[in-house]
CSV table of C-alpha atoms in Angstrom, one decimal:
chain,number,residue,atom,x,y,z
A,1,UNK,CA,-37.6,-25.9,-74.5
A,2,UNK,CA,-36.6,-22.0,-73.0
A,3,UNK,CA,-33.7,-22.3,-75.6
A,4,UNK,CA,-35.9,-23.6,-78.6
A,5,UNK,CA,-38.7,-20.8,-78.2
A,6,UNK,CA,-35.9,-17.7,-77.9
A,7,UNK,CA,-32.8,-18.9,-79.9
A,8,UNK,CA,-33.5,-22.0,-81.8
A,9,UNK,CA,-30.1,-21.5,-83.8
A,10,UNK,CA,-28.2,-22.3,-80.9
A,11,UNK,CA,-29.8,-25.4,-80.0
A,12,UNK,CA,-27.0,-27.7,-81.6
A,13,UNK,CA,-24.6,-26.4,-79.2
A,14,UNK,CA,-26.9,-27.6,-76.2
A,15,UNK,CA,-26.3,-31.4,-76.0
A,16,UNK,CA,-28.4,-33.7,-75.0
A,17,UNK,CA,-28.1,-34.9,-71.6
A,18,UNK,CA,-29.4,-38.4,-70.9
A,19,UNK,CA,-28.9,-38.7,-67.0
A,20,UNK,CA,-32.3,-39.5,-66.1
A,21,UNK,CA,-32.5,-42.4,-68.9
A,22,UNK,CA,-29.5,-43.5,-67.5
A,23,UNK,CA,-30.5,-43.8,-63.9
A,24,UNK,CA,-33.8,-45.4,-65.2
A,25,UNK,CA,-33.1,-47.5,-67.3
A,26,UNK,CA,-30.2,-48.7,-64.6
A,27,UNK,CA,-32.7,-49.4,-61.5
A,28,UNK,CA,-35.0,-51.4,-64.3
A,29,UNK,CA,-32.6,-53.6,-65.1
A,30,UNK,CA,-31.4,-54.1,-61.7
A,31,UNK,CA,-35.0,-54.9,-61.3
A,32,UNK,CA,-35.4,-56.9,-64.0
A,33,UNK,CA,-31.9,-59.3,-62.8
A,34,UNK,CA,-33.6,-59.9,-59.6
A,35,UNK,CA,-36.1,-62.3,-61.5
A,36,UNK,CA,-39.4,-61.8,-59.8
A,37,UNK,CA,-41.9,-59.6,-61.7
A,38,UNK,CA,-44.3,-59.4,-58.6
A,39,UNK,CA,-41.6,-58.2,-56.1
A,40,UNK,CA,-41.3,-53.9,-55.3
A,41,UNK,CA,-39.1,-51.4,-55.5
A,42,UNK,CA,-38.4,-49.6,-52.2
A,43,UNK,CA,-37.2,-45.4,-52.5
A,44,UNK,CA,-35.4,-45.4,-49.0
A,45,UNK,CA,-35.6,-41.2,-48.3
A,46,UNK,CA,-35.5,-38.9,-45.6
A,47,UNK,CA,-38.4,-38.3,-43.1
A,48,UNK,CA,-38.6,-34.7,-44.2
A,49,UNK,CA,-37.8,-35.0,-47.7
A,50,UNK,CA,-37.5,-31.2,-49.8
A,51,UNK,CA,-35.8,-33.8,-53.1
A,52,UNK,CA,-39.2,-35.0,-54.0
A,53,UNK,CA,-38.8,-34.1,-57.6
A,54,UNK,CA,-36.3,-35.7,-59.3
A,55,UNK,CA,-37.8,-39.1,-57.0
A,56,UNK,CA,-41.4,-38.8,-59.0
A,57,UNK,CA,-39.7,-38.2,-62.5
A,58,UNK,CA,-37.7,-41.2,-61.8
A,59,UNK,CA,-40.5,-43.0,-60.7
A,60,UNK,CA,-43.0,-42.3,-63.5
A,61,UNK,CA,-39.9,-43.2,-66.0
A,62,UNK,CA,-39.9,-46.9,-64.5
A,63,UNK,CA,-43.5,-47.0,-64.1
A,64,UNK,CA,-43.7,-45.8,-68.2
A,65,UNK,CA,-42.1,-49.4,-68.8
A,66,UNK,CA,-44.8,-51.2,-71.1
A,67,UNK,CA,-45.7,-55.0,-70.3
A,68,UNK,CA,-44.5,-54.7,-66.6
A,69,UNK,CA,-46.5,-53.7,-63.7
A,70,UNK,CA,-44.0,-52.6,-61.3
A,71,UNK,CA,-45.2,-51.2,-57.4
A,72,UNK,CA,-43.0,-48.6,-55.9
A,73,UNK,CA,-43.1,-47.5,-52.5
A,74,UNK,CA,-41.6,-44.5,-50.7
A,75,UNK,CA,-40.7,-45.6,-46.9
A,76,UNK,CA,-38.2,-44.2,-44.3
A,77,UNK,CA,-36.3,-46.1,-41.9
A,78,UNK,CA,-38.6,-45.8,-39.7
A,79,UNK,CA,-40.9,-48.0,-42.0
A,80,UNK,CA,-38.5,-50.3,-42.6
A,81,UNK,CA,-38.3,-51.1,-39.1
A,82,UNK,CA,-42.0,-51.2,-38.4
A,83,UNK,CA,-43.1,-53.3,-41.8
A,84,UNK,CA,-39.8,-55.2,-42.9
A,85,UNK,CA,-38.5,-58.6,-42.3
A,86,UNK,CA,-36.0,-61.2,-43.5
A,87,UNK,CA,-37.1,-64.6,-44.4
A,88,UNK,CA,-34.4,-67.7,-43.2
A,89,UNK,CA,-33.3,-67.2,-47.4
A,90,UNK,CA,-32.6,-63.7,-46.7
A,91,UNK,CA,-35.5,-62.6,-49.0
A,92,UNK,CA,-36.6,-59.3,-48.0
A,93,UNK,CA,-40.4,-58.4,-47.5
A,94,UNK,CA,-42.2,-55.0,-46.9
A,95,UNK,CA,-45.4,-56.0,-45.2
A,96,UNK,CA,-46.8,-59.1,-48.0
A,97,UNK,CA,-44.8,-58.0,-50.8
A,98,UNK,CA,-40.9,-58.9,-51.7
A,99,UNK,CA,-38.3,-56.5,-52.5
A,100,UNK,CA,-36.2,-56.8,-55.4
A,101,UNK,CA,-34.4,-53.2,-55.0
A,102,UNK,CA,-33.9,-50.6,-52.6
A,103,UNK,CA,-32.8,-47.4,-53.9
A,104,UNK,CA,-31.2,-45.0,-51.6
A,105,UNK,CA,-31.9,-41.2,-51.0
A,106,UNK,CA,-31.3,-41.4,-47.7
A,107,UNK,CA,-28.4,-42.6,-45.9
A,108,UNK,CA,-25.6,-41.1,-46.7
A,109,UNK,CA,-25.4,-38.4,-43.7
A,110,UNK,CA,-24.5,-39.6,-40.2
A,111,UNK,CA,-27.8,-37.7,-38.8
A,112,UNK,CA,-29.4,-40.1,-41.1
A,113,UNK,CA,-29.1,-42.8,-38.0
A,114,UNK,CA,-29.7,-40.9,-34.8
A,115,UNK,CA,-30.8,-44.3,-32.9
A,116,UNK,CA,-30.2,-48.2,-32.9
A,117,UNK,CA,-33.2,-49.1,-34.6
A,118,UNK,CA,-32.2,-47.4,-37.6
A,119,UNK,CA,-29.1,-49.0,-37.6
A,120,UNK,CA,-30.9,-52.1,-37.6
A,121,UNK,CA,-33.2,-51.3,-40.0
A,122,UNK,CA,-30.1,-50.8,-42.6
A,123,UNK,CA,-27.9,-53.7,-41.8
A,124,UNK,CA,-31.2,-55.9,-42.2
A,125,UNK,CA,-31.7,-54.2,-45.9
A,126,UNK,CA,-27.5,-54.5,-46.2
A,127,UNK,CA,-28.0,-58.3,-45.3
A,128,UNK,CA,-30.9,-58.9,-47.8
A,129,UNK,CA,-31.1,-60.4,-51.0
A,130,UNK,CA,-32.2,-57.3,-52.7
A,131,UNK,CA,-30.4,-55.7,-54.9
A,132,UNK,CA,-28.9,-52.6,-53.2
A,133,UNK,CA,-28.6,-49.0,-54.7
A,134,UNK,CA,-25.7,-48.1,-54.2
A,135,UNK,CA,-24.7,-50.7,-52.7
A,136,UNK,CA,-22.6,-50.5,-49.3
A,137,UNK,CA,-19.1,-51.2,-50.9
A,138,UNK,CA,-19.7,-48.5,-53.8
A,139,UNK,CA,-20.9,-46.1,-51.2
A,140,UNK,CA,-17.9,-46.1,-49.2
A,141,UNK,CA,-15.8,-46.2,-52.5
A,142,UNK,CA,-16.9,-42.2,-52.3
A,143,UNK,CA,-15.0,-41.2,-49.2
A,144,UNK,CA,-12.0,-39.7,-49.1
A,145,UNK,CA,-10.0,-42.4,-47.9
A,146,UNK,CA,-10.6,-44.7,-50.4
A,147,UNK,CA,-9.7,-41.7,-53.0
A,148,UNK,CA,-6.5,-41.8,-51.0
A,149,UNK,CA,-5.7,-45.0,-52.0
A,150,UNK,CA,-5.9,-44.0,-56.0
A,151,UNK,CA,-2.7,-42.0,-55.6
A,152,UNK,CA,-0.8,-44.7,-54.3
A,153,UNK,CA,1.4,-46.8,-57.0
A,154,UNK,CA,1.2,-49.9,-55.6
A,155,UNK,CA,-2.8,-49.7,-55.4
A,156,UNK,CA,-3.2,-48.5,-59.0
A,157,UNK,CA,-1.0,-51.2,-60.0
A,158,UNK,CA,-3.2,-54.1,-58.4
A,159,UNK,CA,-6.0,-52.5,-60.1
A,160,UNK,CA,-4.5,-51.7,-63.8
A,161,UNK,CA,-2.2,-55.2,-63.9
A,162,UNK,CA,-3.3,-55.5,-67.5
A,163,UNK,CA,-3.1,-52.1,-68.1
A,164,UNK,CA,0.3,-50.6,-66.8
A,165,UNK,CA,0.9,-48.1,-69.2
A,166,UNK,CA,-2.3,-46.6,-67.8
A,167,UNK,CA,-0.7,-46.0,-64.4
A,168,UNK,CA,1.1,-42.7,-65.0
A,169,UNK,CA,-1.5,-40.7,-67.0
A,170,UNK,CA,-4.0,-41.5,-64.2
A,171,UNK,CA,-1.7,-39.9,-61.3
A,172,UNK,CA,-1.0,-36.7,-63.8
A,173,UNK,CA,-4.9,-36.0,-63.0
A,174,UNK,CA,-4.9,-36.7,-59.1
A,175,UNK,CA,-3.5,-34.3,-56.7
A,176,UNK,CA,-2.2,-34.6,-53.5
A,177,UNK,CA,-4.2,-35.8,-50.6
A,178,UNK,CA,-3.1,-36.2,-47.0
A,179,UNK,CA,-4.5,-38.0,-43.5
A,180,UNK,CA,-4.3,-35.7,-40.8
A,181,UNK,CA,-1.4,-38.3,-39.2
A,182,UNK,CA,1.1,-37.6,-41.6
A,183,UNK,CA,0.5,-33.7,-41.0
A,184,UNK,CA,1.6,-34.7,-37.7
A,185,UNK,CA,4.7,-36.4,-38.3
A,186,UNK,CA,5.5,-34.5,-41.3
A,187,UNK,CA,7.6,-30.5,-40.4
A,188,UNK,CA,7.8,-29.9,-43.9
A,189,UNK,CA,4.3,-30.3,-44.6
A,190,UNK,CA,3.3,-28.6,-41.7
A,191,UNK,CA,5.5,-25.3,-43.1
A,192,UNK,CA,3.8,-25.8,-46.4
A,193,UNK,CA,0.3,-25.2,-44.5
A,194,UNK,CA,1.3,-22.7,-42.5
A,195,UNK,CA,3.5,-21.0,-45.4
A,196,UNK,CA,0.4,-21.3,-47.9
A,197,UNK,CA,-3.1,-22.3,-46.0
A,198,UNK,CA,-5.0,-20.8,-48.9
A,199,UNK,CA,-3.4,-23.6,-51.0
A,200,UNK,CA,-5.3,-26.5,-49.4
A,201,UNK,CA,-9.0,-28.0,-48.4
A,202,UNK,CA,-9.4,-29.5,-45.8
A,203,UNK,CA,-12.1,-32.0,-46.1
A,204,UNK,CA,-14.4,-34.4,-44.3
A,205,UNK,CA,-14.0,-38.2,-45.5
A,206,UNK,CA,-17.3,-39.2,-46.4
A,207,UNK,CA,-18.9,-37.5,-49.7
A,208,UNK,CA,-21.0,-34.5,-49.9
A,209,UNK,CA,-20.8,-31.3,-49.7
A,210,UNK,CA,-20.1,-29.0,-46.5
A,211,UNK,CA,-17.3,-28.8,-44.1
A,212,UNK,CA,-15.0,-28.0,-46.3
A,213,UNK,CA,-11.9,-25.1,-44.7
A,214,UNK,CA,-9.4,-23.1,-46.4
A,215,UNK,CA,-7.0,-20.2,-45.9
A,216,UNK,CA,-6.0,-18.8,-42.6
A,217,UNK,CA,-7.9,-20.9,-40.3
A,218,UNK,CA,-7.0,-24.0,-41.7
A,219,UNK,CA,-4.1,-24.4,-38.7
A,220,UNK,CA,-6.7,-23.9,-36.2
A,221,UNK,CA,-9.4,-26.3,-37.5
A,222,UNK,CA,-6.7,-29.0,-38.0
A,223,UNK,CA,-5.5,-29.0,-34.5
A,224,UNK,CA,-9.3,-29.3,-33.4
A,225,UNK,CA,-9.5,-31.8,-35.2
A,226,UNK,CA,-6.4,-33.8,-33.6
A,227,UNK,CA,-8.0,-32.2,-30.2
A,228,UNK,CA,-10.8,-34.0,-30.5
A,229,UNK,CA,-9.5,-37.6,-31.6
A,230,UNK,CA,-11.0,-37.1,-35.1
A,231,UNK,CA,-8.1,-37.4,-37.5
A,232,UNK,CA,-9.5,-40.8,-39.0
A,233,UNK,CA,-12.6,-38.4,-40.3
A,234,UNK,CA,-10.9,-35.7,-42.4
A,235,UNK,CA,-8.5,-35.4,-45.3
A,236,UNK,CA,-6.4,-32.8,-46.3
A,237,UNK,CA,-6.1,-32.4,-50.2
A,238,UNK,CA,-3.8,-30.2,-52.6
A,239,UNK,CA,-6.7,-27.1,-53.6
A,240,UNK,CA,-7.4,-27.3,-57.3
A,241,UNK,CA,-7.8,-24.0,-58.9
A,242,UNK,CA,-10.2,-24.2,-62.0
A,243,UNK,CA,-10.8,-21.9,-64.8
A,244,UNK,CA,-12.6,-18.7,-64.4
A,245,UNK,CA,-15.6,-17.9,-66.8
A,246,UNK,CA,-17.7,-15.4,-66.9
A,247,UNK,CA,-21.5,-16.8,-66.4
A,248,UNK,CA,-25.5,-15.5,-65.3
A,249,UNK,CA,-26.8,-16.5,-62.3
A,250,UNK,CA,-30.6,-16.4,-61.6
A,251,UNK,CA,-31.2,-16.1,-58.1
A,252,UNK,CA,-34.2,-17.2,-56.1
A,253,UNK,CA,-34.2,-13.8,-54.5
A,254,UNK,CA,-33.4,-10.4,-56.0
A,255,UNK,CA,-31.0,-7.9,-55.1
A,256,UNK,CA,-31.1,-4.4,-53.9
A,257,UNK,CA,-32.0,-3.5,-57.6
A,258,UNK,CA,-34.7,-5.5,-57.8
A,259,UNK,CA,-32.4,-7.4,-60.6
A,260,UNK,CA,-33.0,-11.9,-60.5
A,261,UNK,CA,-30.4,-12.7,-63.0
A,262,UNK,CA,-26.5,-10.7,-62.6
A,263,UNK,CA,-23.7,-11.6,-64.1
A,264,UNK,CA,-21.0,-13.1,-62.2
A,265,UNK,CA,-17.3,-14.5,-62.1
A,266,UNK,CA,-17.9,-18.2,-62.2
A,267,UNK,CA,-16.1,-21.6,-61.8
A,268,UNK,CA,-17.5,-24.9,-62.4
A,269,UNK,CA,-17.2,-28.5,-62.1
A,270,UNK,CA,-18.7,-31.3,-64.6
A,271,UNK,CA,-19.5,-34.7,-63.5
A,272,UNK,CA,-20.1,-37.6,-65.7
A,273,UNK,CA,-23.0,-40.0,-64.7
A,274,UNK,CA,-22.0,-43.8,-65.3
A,275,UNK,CA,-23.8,-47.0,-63.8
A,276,UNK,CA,-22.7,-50.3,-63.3
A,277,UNK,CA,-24.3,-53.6,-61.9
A,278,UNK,CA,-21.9,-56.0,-60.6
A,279,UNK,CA,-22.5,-59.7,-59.0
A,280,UNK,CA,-19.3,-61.3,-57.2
A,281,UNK,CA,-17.0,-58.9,-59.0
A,282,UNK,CA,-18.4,-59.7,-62.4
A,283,UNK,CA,-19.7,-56.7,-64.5
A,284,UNK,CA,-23.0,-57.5,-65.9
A,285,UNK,CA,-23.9,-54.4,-67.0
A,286,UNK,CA,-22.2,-51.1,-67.4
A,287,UNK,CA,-23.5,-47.5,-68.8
A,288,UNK,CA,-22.1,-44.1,-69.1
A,289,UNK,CA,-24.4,-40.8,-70.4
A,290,UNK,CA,-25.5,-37.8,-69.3
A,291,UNK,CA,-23.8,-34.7,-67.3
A,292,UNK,CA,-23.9,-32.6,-64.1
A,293,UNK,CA,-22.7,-29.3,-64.1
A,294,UNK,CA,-22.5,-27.4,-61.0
A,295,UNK,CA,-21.1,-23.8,-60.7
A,296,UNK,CA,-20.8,-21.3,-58.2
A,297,UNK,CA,-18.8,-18.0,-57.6
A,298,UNK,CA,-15.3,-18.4,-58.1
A,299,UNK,CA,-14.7,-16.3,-54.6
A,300,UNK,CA,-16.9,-19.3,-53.0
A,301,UNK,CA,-15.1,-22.1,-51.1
A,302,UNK,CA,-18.5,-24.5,-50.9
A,303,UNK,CA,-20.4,-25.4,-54.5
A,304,UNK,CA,-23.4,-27.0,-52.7
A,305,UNK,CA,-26.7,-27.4,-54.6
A,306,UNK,CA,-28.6,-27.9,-51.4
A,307,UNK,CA,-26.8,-25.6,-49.0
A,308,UNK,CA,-27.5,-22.6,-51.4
A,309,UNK,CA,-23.6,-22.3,-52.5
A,310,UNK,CA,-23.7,-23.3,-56.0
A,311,UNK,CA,-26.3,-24.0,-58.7
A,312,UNK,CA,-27.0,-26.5,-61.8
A,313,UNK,CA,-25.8,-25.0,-64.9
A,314,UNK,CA,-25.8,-26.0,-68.4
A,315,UNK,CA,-23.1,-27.5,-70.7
A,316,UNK,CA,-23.0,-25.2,-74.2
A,317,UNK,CA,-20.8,-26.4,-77.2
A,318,UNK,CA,-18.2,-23.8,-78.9
């Protein structure tokens, strides 16, 4: 809309970006495959939730559905553990009403569960009938260690036996990526980080953004890490060094010339949304549309939306 009032010419260079359909339209089906118009839709988020926007566009985009009436709560884990229950099917119930899907926006940080009855509260969703969002197996297809796994031959060739030829141009796009146990019984790599620490991230396994070391400490923080029995929780990884743009960057605050928006050196990173439903390994319904793109100042070693270290940018045609 900005772009339409001030440079309507250049509109055909913005594309459209369909994300939000996409996630909508995903969760309704999922809804839909569960088979039981009178059962809810649970939003699993944080007890102090800052997110809440995204949630209620979501939410009023499955609610716009015509001829269904769908009921959608908001609950924490906490409320799970006060007002769910499993029935001997495995059907899962929020007070008097079933659940047919449980979306997650919470869960995906260890402080998340900071007590037993949390745990509790998401191995009996886990267990459940419901259809999960994401589900546990494509969560932990995020960390690290399964990414690990995609630069090993024998792996991709398990997963592309139909497709072999596939195989080689896959690895050209994947970089290196080590477990902190071969540092230790690899000299040679061990030179290569001390010879070039700025040339590697050290990352934690699980996704997400933070904790992420480069350059001259990187030494230090590794041997922490083996201090403290942690190796199985961080990855080191080959750095990638993108393209450098030149870009504007509206701040929330201004600067000591009272100036909002300043032109800085820039690199990005562009994600594609995709969705997928799956039932005992069978694809029953797969969608790709729609774009994130994230960039931050190329002297920057974090990107994070949330931790203040990157921003959402837009994707413009040339």
């Amino acid at each position: 809309r900005f772009l339409k009032r001030i440079r309507h010419e250049l509109l055909s260079q913005l594309p459209e970006n369909e994300s939000y359909d996409l996630v909508i339209n995903t969760l309704f089906e999922s809804w839909k495959i569960y088979n039981n118009s009178k059962a809810i839709i649970l939003f699993i988020v944080p007890e102090k939730e800052f997110n809440i926007g995204d949630q209620m566009l979501i939410e009023k985009g499955l609610l716009s559905h015509g001829n269904y009436s769908l009921l959608i709560k908001h609950v924490t884990f906490i409320d799970i553990c006060r007002y769910c229950f499993l029935d001997s099917k495995g059907i899962l119930y929020f007070g008097d009403f079933e659940v047919a899907l449980i979306y997650y926006r919470s869960g995906y940080d260890p402080k998340h569960f900071y007590n037993e009855d949390i745990w509790q509260a998401y191995i009996m969703l886990e267990s459940s009938r419901a259809i999960k969002c994401p589900s546990l197996r494509y969560h932990l297809a995020g960390m690290k260690c399964f990414q690990l796994a995609l630069t090993e031959k024998k792996f991709l060739e398990k997963i592309f036996q139909e497709h072999e030829q596939y195989i080689d141009d896959f690895q050209d796009i994947l970089e290196e990526m080590f477990t902190i146990d071969q540092i230790i019984n690899d000299p040679i790599l061990q030179q290569r980080i001390l010879d070039k620490p700025e040339s590697f991230y050290l990352k934690q396994s699980r996704e997400g953004g933070g904790n992420v070391y480069c350059g001259p400490l990187l030494k230090e923080h590794i041997d922490k890490i083996i201090a403290n029995k942690e190796s199985n929780r961080y990855f080191l990884m080959s750095r990638i060094y993108p393209p450098i743009n030149t870009g504007l960057i509206r701040s929330s605050r201004p600067n000591n010339n009272n100036e909002f928006i300043l032109e800085k050196q820039i690199n990005s990173e562009l994600g594609i949304f995709g969705s997928l439903i799956s039932q005992d390994g069978t694809v029953i319904y797969e969608r790709v549309g729609g774009s994130l793109l994230r960039s931050k100042l190329a002297t920057n070693i974090e990107g994070g939306i949330a931790s203040g270290q990157g921003c959402i940018d837009s994707v413009f045609l040339v």
